[in-house]
Short mmCIF file of C-alpha atoms and ligand atoms in Angstrom, two decimals:
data_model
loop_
_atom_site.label_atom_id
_atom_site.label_comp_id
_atom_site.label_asym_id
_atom_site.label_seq_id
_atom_site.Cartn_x
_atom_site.Cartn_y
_atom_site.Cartn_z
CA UNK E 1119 144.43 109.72 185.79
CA UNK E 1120 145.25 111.55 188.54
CA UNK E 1121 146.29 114.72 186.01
CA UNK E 1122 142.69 114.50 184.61
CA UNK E 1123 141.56 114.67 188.31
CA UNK E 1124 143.49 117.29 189.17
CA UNK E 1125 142.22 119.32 186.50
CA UNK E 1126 138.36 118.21 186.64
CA UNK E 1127 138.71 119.43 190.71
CA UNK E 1128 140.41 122.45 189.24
CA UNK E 1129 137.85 123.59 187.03
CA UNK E 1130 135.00 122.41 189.66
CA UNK E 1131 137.05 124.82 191.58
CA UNK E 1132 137.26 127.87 189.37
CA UNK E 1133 133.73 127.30 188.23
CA UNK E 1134 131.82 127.60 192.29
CA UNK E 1135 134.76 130.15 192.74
CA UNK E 1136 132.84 132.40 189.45
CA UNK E 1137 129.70 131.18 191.53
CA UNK E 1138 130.68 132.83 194.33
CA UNK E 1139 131.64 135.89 192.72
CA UNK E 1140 128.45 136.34 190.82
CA UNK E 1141 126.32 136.33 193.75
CA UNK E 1142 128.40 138.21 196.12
CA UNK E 1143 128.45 141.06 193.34
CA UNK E 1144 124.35 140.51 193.06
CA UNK E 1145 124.05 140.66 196.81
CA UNK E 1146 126.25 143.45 197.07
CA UNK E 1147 124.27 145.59 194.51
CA UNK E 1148 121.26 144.97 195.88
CA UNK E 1149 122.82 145.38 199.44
CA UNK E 1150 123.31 149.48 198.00
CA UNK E 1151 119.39 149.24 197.42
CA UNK E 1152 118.82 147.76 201.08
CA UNK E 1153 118.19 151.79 202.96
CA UNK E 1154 116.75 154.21 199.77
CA UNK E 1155 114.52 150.63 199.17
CA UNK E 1156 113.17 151.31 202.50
CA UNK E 1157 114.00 147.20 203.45
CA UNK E 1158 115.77 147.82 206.50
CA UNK E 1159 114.52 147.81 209.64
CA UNK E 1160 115.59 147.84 213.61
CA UNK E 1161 114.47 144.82 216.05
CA UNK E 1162 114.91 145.08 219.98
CA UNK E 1163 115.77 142.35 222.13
CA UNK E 1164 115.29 143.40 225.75
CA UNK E 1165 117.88 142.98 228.73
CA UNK E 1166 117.24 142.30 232.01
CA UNK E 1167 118.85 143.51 235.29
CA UNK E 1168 119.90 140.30 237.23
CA UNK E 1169 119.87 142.66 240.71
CA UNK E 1170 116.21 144.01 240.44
CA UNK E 1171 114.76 141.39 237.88
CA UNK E 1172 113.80 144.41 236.11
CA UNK E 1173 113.93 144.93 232.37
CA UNK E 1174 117.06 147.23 231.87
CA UNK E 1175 116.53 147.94 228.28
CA UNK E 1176 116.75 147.16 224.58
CA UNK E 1177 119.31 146.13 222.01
CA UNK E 1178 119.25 147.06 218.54
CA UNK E 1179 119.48 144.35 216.13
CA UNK E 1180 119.28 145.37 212.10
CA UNK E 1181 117.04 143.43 209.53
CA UNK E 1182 117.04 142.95 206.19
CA UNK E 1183 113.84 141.72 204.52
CA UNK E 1184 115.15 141.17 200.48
CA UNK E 1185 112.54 141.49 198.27
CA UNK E 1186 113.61 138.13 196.85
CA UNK E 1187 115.41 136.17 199.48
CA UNK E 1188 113.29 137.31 202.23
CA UNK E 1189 115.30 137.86 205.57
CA UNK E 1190 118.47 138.09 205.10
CA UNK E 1191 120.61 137.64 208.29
CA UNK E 1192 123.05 140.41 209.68
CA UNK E 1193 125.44 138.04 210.54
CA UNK E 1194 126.03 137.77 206.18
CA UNK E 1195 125.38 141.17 205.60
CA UNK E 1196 126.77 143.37 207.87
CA UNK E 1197 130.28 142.09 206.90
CA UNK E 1198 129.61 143.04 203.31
CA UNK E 1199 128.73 146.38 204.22
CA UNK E 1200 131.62 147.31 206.41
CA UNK E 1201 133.90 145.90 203.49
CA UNK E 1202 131.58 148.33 200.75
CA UNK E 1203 131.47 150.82 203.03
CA UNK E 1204 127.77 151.02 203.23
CA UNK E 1205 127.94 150.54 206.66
CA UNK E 1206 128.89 153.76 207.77
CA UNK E 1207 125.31 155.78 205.92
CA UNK E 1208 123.70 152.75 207.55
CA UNK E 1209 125.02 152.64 211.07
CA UNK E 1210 124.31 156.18 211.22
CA UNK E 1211 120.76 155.61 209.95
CA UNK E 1212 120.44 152.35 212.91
CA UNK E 1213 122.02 154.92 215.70
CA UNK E 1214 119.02 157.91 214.54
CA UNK E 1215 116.22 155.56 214.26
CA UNK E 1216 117.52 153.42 218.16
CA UNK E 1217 117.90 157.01 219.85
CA UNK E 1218 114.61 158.36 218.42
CA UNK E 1219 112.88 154.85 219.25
CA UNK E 1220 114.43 154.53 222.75
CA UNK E 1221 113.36 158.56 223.68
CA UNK E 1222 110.14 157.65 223.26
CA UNK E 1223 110.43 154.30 226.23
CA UNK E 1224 109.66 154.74 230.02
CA UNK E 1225 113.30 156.47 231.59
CA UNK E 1226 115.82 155.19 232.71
CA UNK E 1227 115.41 152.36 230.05
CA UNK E 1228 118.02 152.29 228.30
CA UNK E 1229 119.12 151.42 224.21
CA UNK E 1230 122.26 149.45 222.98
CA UNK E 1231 123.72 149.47 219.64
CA UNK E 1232 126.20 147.80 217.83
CA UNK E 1233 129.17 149.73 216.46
CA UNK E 1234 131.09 148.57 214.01
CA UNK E 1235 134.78 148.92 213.31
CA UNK E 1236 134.59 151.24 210.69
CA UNK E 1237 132.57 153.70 212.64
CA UNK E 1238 134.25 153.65 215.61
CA UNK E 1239 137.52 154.03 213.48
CA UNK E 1240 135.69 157.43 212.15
CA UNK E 1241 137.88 160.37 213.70
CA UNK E 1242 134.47 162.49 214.74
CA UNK E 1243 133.05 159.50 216.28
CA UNK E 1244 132.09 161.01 219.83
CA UNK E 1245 130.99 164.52 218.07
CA UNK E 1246 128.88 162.71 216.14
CA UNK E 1247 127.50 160.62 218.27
CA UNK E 1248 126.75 163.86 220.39
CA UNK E 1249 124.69 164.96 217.16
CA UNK E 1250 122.33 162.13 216.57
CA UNK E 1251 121.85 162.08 220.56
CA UNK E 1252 120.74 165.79 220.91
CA UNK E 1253 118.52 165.37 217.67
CA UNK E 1254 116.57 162.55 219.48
CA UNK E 1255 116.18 164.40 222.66
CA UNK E 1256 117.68 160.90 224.56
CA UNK E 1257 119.69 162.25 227.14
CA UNK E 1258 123.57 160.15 226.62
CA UNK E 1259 123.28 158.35 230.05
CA UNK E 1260 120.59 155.83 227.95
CA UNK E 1261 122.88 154.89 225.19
CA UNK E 1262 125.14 151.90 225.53
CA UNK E 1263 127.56 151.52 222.44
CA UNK E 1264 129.10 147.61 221.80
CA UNK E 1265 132.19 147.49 220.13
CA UNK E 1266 133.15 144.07 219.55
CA UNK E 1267 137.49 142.63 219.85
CA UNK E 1268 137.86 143.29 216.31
CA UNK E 1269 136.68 147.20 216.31
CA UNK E 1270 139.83 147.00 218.82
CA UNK E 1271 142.48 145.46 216.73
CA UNK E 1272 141.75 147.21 213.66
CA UNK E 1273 141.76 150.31 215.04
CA UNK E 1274 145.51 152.11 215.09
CA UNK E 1275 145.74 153.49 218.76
CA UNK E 1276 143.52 155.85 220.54
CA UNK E 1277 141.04 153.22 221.48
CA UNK E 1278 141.29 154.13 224.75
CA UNK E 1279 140.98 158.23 224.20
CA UNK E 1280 138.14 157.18 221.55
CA UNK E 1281 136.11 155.34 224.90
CA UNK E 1282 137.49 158.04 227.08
CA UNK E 1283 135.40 160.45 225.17
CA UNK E 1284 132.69 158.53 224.89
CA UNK E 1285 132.62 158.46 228.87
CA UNK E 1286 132.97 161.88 229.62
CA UNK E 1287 129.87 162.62 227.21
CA UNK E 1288 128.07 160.30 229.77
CA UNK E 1289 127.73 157.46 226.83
CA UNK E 1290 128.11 153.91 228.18
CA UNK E 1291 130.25 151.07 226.18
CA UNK E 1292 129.98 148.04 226.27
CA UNK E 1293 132.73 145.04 225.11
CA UNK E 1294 130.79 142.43 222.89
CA UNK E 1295 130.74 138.77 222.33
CA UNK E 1296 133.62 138.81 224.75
CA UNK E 1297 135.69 135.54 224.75
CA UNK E 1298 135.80 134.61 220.52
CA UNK E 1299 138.45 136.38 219.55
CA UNK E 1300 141.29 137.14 220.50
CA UNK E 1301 140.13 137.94 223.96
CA UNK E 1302 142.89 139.16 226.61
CA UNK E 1303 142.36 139.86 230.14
CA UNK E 1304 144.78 142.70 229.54
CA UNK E 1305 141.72 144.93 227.34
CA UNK E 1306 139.60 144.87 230.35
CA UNK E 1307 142.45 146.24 232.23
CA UNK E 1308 143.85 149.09 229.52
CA UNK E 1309 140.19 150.47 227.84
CA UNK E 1310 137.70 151.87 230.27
CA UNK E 1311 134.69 149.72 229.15
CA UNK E 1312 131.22 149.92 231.30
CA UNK E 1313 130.56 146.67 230.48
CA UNK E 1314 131.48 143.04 229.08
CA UNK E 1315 129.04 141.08 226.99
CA UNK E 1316 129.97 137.48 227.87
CA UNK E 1317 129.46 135.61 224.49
CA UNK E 1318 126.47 132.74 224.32
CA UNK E 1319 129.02 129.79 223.24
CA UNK E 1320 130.24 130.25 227.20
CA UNK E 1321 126.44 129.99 228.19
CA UNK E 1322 124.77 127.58 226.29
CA UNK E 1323 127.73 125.46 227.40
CA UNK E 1324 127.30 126.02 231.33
CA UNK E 1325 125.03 123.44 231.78
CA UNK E 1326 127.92 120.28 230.31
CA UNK E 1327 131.19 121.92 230.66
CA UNK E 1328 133.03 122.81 234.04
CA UNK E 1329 134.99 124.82 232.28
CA UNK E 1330 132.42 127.37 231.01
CA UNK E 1331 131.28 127.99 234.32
CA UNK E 1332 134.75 128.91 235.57
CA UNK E 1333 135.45 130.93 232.62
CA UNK E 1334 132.08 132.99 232.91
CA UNK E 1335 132.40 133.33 236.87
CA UNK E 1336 135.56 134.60 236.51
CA UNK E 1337 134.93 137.21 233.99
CA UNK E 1338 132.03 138.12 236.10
CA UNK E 1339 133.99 138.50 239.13
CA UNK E 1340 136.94 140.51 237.58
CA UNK E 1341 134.88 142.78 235.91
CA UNK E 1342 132.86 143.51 239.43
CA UNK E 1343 136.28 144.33 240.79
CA UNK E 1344 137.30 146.69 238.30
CA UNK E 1345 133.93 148.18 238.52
CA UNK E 1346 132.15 146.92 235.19
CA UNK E 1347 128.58 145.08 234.63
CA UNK E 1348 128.61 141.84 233.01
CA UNK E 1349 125.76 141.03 230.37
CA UNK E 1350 125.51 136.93 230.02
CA UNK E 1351 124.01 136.19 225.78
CA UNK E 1352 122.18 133.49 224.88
CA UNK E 1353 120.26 132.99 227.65
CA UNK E 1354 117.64 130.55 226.53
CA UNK E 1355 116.46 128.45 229.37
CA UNK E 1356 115.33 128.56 232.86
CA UNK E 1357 118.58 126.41 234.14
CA UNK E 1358 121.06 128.71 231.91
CA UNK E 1359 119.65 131.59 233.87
CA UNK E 1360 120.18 129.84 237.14
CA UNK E 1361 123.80 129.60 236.35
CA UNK E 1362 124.76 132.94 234.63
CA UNK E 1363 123.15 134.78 237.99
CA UNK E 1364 125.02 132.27 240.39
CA UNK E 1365 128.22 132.99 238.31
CA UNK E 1366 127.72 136.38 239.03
CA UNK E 1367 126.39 138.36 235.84
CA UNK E 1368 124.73 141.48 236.59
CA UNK E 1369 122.47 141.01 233.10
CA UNK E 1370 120.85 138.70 231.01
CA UNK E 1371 119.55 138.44 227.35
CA UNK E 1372 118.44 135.46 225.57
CA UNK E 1373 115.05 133.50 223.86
CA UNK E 1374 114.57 133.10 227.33
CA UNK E 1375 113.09 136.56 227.55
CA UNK E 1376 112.41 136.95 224.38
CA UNK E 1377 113.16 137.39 220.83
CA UNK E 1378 114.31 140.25 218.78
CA UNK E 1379 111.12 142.48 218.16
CA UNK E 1380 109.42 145.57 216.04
CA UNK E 1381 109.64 148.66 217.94
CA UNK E 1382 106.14 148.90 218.16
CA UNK E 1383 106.01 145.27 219.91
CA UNK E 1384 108.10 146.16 222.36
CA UNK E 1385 105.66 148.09 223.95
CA UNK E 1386 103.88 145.53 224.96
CA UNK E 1387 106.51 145.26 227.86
CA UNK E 1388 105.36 149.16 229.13
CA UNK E 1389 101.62 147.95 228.86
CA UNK E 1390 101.82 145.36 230.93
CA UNK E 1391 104.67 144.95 233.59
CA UNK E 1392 103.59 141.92 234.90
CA UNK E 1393 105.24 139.96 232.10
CA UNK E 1394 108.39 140.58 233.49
CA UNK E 1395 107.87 139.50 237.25
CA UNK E 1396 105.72 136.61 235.15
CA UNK E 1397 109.17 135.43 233.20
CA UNK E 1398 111.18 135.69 236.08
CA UNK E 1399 109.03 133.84 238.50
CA UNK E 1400 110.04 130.75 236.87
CA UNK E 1401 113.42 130.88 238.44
CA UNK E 1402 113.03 132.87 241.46
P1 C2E K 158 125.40 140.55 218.74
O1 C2E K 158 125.59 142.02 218.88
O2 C2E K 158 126.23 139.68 219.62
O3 C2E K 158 123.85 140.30 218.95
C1 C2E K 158 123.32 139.16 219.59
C2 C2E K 158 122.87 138.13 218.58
O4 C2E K 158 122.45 136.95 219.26
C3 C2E K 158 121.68 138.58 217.74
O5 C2E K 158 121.80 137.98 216.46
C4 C2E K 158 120.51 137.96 218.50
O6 C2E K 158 119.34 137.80 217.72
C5 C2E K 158 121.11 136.64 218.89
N1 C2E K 158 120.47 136.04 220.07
C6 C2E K 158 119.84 136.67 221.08
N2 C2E K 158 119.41 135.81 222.02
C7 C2E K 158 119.77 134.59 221.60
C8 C2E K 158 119.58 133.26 222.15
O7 C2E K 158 119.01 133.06 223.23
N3 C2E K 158 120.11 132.22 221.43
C9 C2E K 158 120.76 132.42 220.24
N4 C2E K 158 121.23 131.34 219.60
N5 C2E K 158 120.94 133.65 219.69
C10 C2E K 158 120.45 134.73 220.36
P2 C2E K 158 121.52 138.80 215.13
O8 C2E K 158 120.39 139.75 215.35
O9 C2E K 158 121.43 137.80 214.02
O10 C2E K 158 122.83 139.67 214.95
C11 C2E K 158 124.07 139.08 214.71
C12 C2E K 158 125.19 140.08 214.84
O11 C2E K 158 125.12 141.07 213.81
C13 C2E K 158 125.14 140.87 216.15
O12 C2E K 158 125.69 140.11 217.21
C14 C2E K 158 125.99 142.08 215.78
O13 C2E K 158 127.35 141.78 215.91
C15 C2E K 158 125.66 142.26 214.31
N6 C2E K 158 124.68 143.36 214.18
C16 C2E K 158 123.33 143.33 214.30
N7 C2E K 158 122.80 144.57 214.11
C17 C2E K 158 123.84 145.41 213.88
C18 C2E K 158 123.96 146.83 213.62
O14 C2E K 158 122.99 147.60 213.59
N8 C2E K 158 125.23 147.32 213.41
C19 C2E K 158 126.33 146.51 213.46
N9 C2E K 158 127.54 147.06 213.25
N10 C2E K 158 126.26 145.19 213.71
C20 C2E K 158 125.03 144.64 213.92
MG1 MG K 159 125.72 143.30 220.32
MG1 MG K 160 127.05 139.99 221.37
MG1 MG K 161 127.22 137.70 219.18
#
């Protein structure tokens, strides 16, 4: 009995493995459609200087609206794309439309995008960032790169001369989702990041563990002394927001602001400025 088990979870086994297969091949050659298709397409979720209670700027987050499946989220399809490859025609094609996009907003507003490890591995990385820059007349100061722990690891030295470069072409970096990896004090010390991205599992748990708070003060305060801003994620409620600014984070992004949006409802936040001091009001 317990052979004929064995075997009937075996083949259950091989059969949702074939599953698997199939549609990560379908997804993957329809993922190859996903730019010439013309179904990509760049959201911006805006920041917000803790200091000022000013809007600091936008990040970039990619979409990708299957004809089929309808949204599809980047956290499933971005991996594919850095294993295929794809991701380095489309990172390049997220960085030209961000820079273009972000030219056009009120100065010194500034964009971030998300690098991944297989562009910032790319040997002409900083030339070619200068490329895409001077083509969208956004002058390098307004440009914030993240680069998450695992850009870091997988890349084979020069991590530090890579963000050196970056630097003295006035581009700012930034560390992302700081904390879920393999996170050691000893990268904030060794790469000259701008800033740390402290990851929304610290902030959403602020409110219930002591722990979180001393984690995210700390980061905050160690970053201030070695001269770095601190973004805190997640932020999705008024008491969150309390916290994150108490522990010290110089920015904030989150629901609580607002969601991801088209670059053309962004602008709403030019047209009418009041919806900032309007947000904020609820915690000042
Ligand atoms: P990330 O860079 O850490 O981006 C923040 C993610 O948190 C976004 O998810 C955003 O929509 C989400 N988020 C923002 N505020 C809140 C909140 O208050 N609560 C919660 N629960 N979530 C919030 P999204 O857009 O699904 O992106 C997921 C990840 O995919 C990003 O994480 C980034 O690592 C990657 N990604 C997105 N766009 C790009 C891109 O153009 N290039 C690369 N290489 N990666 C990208
Ligand atoms: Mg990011
Ligand atoms: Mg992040
Ligand atoms: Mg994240």
């Amino acid at each position: 009995r317990a052979k004929a088990a064995g075997r009937r979870t075996w083949r259950f086994f091989e059969a949702s493995m074939a599953a698997d297969l199939e549609a990560r091949l379908a997804i993957e050659a329809d993922l190859r459609e996903a730019l010439p298709g013309n179904q990509l397409e760049v959201m911006y979720q805006p920041i917000f200087a803790l200091q000022t209670n000013r809007l600091s700027g936008f990040e970039a987050l990619l979409r990708w609206r299957h004809p089929v499946r309808g949204m599809v989220s980047p956290g499933v399809f971005i991996p594919l794309m850095e294993e295929t490859g794809l991701i380095e025609a489309v990172g390049r094609w997220v960085l030209e439309q961000a820079t273009r996009e972000a030219a056009t907003w009120p100065a010194p507003l500034k964009v971030a995008v998300n690098l991944s490890p297989l562009q910032f591995r790319a040997a002409d990385i900083a030339t070619s960032m200068l490329h895409v820059l001077s083509q969208s007349g956004l002058a390098p100061g307004r440009l914030e790169l993240e680069i998450t722990e695992s850009a870091l690891l997988q890349s084979d030295g020069g991590v530090a001369e890579v963000l050196q470069a970056f630097r003295s072409t006035g581009i700012r970096t930034s560390l992302d989702d700081f904390g879920t990896r393999y996170s050691s004090l000893s990268y904030l010390l060794s790469f000259p990041f701008d800033k740390i991205k402290i990851d929304q599992s610290f902030v959403r748990d602020m409110a219930t563990r002591a722990e979180s708070v001393a984690i995210v003060t700390s980061v905050a305060h160690l970053a201030n002394q070695l001269g770095m801003a601190t973004t805190a994620e997640g932020v999705e409620t008024a008491e969150q927001l309390r916290r994150v600014r108490e522990a010290g984070c110089t920015e904030a992004q989150g629901y609580f602001f607002g969601p991801p949006e088209s670059a053309t409802e962004l602008r709403r936040w030019f047209d009418e400025p009041s919806r900032s001091d309007r947000i904020l009001q609820a915690v000042l």
